[in-house]
Coordinates of C-alpha atoms in Angstrom, one line a residue:
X124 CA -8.6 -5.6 7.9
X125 CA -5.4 -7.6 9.1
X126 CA -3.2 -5.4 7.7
X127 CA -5.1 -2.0 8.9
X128 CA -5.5 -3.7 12.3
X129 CA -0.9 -4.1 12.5
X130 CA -0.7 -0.6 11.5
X131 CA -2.4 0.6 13.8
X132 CA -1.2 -1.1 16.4
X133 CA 2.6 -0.1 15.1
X134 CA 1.4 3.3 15.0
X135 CA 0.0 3.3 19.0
X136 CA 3.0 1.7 20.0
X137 CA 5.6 4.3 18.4
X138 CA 3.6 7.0 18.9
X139 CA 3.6 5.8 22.8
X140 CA 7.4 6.0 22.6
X141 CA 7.8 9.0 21.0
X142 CA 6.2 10.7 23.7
X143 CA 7.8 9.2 26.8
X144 CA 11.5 8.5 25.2
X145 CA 13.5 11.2 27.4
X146 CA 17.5 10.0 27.6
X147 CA 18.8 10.3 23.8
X148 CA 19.8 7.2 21.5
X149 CA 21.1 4.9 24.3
X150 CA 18.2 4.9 26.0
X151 CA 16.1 4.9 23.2
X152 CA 17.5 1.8 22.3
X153 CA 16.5 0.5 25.8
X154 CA 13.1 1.9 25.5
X155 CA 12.7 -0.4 22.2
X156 CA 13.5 -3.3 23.3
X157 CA 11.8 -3.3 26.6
X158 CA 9.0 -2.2 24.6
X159 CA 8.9 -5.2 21.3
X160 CA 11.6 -7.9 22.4
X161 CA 10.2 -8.4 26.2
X162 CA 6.4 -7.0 26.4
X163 CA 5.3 -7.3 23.0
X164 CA 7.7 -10.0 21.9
X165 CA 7.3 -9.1 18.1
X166 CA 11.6 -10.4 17.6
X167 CA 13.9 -11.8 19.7
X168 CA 16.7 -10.7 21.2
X169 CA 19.1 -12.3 18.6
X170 CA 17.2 -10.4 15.9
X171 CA 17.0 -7.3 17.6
X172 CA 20.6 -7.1 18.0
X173 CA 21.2 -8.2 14.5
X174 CA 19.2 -4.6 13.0
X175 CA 20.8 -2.9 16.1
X176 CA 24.2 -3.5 14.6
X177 CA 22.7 -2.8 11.7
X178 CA 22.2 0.6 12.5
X179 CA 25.3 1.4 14.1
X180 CA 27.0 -0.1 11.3
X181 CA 25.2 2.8 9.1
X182 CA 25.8 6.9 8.8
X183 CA 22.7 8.2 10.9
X184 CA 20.8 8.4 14.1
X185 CA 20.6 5.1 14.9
X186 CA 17.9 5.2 17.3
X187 CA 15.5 6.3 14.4
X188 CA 17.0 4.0 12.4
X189 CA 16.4 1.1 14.5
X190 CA 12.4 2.7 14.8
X191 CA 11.8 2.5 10.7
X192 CA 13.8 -1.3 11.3
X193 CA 11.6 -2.8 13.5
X194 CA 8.3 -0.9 11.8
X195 CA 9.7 -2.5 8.3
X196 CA 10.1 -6.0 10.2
X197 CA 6.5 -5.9 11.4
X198 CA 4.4 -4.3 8.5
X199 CA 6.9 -3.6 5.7
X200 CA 7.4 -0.6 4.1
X201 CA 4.0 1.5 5.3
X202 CA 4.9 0.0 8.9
X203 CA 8.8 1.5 8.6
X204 CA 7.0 4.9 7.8
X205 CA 4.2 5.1 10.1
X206 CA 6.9 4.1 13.0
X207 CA 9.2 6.4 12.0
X208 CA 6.6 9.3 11.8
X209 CA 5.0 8.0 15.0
X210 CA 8.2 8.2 16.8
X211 CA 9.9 11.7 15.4
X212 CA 6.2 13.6 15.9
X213 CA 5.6 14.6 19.4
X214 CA 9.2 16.0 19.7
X215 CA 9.5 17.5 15.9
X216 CA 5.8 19.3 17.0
X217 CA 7.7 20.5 20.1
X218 CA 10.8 22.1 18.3
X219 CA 8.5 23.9 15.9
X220 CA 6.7 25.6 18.3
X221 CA 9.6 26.4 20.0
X222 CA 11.3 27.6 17.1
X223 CA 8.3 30.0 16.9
X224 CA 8.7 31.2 20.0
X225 CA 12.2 32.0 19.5
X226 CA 11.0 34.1 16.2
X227 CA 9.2 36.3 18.1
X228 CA 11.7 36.7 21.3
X229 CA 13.4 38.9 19.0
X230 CA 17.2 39.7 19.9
X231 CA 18.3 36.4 22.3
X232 CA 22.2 37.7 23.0
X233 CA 21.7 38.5 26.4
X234 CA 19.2 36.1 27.4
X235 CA 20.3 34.4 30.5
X236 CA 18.1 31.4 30.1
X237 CA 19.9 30.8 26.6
X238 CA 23.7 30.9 28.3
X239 CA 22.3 28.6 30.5
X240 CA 21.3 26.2 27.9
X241 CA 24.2 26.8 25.4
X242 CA 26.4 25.6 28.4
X243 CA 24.3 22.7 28.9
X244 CA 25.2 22.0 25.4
X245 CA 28.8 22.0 26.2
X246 CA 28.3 19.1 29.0
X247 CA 26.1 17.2 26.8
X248 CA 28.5 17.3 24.0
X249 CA 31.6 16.7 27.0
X250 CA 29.6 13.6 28.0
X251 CA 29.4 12.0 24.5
X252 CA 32.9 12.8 23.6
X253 CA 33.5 11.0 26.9
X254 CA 31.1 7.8 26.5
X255 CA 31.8 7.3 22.9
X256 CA 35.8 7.5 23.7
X257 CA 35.9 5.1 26.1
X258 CA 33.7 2.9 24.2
X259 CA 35.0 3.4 20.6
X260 CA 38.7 4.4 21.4
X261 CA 39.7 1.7 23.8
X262 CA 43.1 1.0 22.1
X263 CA 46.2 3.2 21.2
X264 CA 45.4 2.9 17.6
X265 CA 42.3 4.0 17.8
X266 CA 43.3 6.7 20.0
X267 CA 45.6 8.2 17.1
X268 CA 43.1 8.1 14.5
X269 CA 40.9 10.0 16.8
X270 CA 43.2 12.4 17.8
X271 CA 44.5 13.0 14.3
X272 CA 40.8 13.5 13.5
X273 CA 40.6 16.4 15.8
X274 CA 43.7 18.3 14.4
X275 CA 42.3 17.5 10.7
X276 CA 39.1 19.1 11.5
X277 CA 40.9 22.1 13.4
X278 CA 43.1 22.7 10.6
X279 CA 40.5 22.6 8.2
X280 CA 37.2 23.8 9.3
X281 CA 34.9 22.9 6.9
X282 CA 31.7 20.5 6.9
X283 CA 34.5 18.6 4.1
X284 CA 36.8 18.2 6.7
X285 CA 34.8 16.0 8.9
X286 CA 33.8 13.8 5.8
X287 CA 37.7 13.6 5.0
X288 CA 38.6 12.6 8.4
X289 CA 36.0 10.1 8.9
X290 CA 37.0 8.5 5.3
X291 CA 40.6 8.5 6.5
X292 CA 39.5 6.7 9.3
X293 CA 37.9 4.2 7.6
X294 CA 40.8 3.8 5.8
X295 CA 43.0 3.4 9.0
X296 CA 40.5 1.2 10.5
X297 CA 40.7 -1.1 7.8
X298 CA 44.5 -1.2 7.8
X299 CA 44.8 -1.9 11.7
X300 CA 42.1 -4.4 12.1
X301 CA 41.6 -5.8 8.1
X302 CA 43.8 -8.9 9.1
X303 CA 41.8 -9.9 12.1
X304 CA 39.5 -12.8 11.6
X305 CA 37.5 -12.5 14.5
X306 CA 34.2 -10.9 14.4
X307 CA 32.3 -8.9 17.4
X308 CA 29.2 -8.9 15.6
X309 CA 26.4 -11.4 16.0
X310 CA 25.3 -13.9 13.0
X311 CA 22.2 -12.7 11.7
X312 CA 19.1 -14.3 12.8
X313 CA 17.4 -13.6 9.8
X314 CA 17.9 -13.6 6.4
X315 CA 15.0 -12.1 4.0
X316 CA 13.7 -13.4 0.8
X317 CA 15.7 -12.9 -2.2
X318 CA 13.3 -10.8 -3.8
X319 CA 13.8 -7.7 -1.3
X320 CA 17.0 -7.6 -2.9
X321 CA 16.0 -5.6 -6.2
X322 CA 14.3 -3.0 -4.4
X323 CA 16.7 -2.8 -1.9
X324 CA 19.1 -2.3 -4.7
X325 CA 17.0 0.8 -6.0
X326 CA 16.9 2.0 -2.5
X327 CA 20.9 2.0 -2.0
X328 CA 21.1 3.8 -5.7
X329 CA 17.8 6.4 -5.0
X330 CA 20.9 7.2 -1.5
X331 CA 23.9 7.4 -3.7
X332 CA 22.1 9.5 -6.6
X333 CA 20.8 11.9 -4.5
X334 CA 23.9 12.4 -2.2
X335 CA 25.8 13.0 -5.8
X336 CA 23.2 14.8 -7.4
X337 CA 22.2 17.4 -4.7
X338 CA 25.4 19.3 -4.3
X339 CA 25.8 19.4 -8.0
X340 CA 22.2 21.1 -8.5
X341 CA 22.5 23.3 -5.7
X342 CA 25.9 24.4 -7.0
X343 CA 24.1 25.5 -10.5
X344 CA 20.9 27.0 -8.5
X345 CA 19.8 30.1 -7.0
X346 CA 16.9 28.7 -5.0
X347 CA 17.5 28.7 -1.3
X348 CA 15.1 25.1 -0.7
X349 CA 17.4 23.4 -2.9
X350 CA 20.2 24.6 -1.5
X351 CA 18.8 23.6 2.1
X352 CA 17.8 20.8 1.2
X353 CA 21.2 19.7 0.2
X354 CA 22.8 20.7 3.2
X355 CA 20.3 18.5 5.3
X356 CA 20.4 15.8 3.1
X357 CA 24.5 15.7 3.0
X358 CA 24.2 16.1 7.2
X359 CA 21.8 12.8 7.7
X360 CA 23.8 11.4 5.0
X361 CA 27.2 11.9 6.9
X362 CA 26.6 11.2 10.5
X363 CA 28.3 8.5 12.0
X364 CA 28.3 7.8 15.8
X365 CA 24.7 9.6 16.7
X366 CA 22.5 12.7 16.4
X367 CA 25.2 14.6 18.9
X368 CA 27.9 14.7 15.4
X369 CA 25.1 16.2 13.4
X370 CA 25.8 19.8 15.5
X371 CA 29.5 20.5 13.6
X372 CA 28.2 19.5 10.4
X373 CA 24.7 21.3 10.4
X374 CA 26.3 24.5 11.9
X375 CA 28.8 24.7 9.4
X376 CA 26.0 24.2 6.9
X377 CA 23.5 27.0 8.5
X378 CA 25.2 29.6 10.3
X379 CA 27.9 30.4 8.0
X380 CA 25.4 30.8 5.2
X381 CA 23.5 33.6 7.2
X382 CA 19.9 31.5 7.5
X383 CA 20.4 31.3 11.3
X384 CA 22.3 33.3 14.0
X385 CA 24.9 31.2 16.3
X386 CA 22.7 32.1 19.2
X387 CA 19.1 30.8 17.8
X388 CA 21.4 27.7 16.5
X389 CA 22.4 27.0 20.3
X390 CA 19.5 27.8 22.1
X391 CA 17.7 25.1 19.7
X392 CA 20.6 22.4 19.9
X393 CA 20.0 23.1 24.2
X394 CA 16.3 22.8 23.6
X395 CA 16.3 19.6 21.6
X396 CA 17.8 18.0 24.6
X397 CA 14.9 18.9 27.3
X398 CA 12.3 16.9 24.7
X399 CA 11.5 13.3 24.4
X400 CA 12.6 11.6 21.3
X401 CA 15.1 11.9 18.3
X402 CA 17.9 14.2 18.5
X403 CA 17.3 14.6 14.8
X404 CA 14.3 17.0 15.4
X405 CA 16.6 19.7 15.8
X406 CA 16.4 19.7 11.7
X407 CA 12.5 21.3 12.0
X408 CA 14.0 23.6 14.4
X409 CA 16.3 25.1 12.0
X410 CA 14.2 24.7 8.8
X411 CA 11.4 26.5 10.9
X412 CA 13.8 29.6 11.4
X413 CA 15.3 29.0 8.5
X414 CA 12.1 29.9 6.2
X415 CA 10.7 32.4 8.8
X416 CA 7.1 32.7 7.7
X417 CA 3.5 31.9 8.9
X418 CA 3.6 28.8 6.7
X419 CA 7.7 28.5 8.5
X420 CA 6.3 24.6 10.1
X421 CA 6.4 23.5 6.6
X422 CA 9.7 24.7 6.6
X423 CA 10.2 22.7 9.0
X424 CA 8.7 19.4 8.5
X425 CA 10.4 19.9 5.0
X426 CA 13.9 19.8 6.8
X427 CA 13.4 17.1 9.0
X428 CA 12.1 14.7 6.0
X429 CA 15.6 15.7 4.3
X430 CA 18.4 14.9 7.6
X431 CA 15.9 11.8 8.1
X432 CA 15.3 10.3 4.1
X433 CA 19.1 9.2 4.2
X434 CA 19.0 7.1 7.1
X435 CA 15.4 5.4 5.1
X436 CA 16.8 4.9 2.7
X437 CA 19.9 3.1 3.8
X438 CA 18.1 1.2 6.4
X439 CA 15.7 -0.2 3.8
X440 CA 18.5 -0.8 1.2
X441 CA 21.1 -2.6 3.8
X442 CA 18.7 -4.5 5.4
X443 CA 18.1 -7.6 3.1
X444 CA 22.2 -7.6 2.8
X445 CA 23.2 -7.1 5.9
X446 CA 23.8 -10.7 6.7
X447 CA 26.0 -10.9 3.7
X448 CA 28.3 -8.1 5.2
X449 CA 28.1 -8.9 8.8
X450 CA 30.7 -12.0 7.3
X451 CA 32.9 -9.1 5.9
X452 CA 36.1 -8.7 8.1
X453 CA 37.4 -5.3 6.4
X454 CA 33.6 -3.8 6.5
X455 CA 34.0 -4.6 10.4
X456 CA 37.4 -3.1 10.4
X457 CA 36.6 0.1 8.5
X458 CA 33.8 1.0 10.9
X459 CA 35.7 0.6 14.3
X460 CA 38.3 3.8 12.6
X461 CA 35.3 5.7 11.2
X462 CA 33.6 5.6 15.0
X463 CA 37.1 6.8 16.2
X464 CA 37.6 9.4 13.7
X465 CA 33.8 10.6 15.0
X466 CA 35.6 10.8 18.1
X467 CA 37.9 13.4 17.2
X468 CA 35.3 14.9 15.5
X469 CA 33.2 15.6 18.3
X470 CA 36.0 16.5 20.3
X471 CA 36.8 19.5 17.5
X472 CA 33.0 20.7 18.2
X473 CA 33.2 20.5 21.8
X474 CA 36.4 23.1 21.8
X475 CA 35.2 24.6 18.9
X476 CA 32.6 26.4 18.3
X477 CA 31.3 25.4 21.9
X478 CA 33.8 25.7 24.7
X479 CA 35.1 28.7 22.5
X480 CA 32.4 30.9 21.8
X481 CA 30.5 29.9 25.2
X482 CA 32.7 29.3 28.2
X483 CA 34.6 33.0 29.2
X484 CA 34.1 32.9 33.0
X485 CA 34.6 30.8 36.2
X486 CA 31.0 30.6 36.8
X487 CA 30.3 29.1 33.3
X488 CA 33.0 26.7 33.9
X489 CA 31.5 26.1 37.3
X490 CA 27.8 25.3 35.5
X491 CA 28.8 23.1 32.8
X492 CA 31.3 20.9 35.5
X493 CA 28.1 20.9 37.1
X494 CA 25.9 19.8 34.3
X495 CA 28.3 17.3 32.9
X496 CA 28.9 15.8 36.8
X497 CA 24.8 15.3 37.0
X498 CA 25.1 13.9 33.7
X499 CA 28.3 11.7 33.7
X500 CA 28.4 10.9 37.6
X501 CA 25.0 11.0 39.3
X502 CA 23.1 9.8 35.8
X503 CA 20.3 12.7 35.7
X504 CA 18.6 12.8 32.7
X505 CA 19.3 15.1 30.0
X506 CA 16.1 17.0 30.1
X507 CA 16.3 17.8 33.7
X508 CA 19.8 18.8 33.4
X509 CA 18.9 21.4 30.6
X510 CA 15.8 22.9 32.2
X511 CA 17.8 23.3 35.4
X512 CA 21.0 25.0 33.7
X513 CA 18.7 27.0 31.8
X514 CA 17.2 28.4 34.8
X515 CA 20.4 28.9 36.9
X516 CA 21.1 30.8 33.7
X517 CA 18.9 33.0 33.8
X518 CA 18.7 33.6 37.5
X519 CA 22.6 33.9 37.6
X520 CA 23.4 35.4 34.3

């Protein structure tokens, strides 16, 4: 009866979030710890910063990932699930049934309201390249490994690029800052019983074997769900620095392959913004599109459980060690090149395929200088940004 009565109350309380969370991953974070560290006071803040960290630390959208944390904290392992389901919901329902209404728009080249959203896309992007490099590139080192990342990813456009350059980065990271014996992360607050560690263990490997086993089956395999699959599952694997990197990898995954036009790809990435919760959504989008059938939502849902299973299954692997690595200098070091090198990476997307293939004219440049000074300057929220470009678009365009 306990144990009914917690979920339940995790699942109310996520579910609450999921459908009010405008803003993206920053002020999701905000949302959850106004929400459990001051009103419900289920951690403190110490421990709150510790999974935060945590989930930065990790390849993923670490809003989400801080959702199936703090779910795991408070009722283990059916808690981390029904928070994480609770949360993603309400916008994954919305990007279905937008992806369905996109289906049957037929031809969307020369919508306006879709210019107007794909150059809202640009200033969002623009804005995270912006944010993350002042934050993340703060000195000249950093600024190099970022701005090698870009020409690495321009030279090289494919979704094996980006994992290169944020490897190298690592790598570079590690080099510049392995020496330094100071640490910017927090002690943990909390160290969990040694017995979390064997299934933790399995966890880890269940990550690893599947991010080394899908490519190879797909490679020997004529079924399109395994092959998407694997694409989704290598893109929630490979995402450092937020849900915006996921838009260079999954494009290079979907649209080259022919399951989804450029323009359907943009109008959903400009649609995901204008929706409460996870950025990560945008995966039941595309998997509804994708499988294009009355029964596409499964499609869908079948996506989104692929980009998000990576990010479960590190969070409940790393958990139980993550005060052993928080004490590791080099594992410190590595991460501040990989978030440059996602830097660089975003930066590639922004100028290509965005700027490229969307700005052509003064007036789009005038509408996304707009959008990104609402966004960047006068702190509008995403959603009303979108909405508003995508209506300029259509009334201008």
């Amino acid at each position: 009866m306990f144990e009914f009565k917690r979920l339940s109350e995790i699942a109310a309380a996520f579910l609450k979030l999921g459908l009010i969370s405008f803003g993206g991953p920053v002020a999701h974070l905000s949302y959850l710890r106004t929400e459990f560290v001051t009103r419900r006071r289920w951690l403190d803040d110490e421990a709150y910063a510790d999974l935060v960290a945590l989930c930065q630390f990790l390849p993923g959208p670490a809003s989400s990932q801080t959702v199936f944390g703090l779910g795991m904290q408070r009722g283990g392992l059916p808690g981390a699930l029904i928070a994480s389901v609770c949360f993603t919901l309400p916008s994954a329902v919305l990007m279905i049934a937008f992806a369905y209404g996109v289906a049957m728009m037929g031809d969307l080249h020369k919508a306006g309201w879709l210019h107007g959203l794909r150059l809202a896309a640009v200033a969002v992007v623009a804005q995270a390249v912006w944010g993350m490099g002042k934050k993340l590139c703060p000195d000249l080192p950093r600024i190099i490994i970022a701005v090698a990342a870009t020409v690495f990813v321009f030279l090289n456009l494919t979704s094996l690029s980006q994992v290169g350059a944020i490897a190298a980065g690592a790598l570079a990271g590690w080099i510049f800052y392995g020496r330094r014996e100071k640490s910017d992360v927090p002690n943990p607050a909390n160290t969990p019983p040694a017995s979390h560690h064997f299934w933790a263990a399995l966890s880890l490997i269940a990550y690893a074997a599947l991010l080394i086993a899908s490519p190879v089956i797909a490679a020997g395999s004529s079924v399109k769900g395994i092959h998407v699959f694997d694409s989704f599952y290598r893109a929630g694997s490979l995402v450092f620095g937020g849900g915006h990197v996921v838009l260079p990898l999954l494009r290079a995954e979907v649209v080259p392959a022919g399951w989804i036009s450029d323009d359907a790809f943009l109008a959903g990435y400009g649609a995901v913004q204008a929706v409460p919760g996870p950025l990560f959504t945008f995966a039941a989008y595309l998997g509804t599109i994708i499988h294009g059938s009355p029964h596409a939502w499964l499609g869908g849902f079948g996506c989104l459980l692929a980009i998000f299973l990576p990010a479960w299954l590190l969070v409940g692997g790393a958990l139980p060690f993550w005060h052993l690595l928080l004490r590791k200098t080099w594992a410190q070091a590595a991460m501040r090149g990989a978030n440059a090198a996602v830097v660089g990476i975003l930066f590639a997307a922004l100028c290509n395929p965005l700027w490229k293939e969307t700005v052509s004219t003064v007036g789009d440049i005038a509408l996304v200088l707009a959008a990104f000074i609402c966004l960047e300057i006068w702190h509008r929220p995403a959603w009303l940004v979108v909405v508003l470009a995508a209506a300029a678009g259509q009334w201008f365009f």
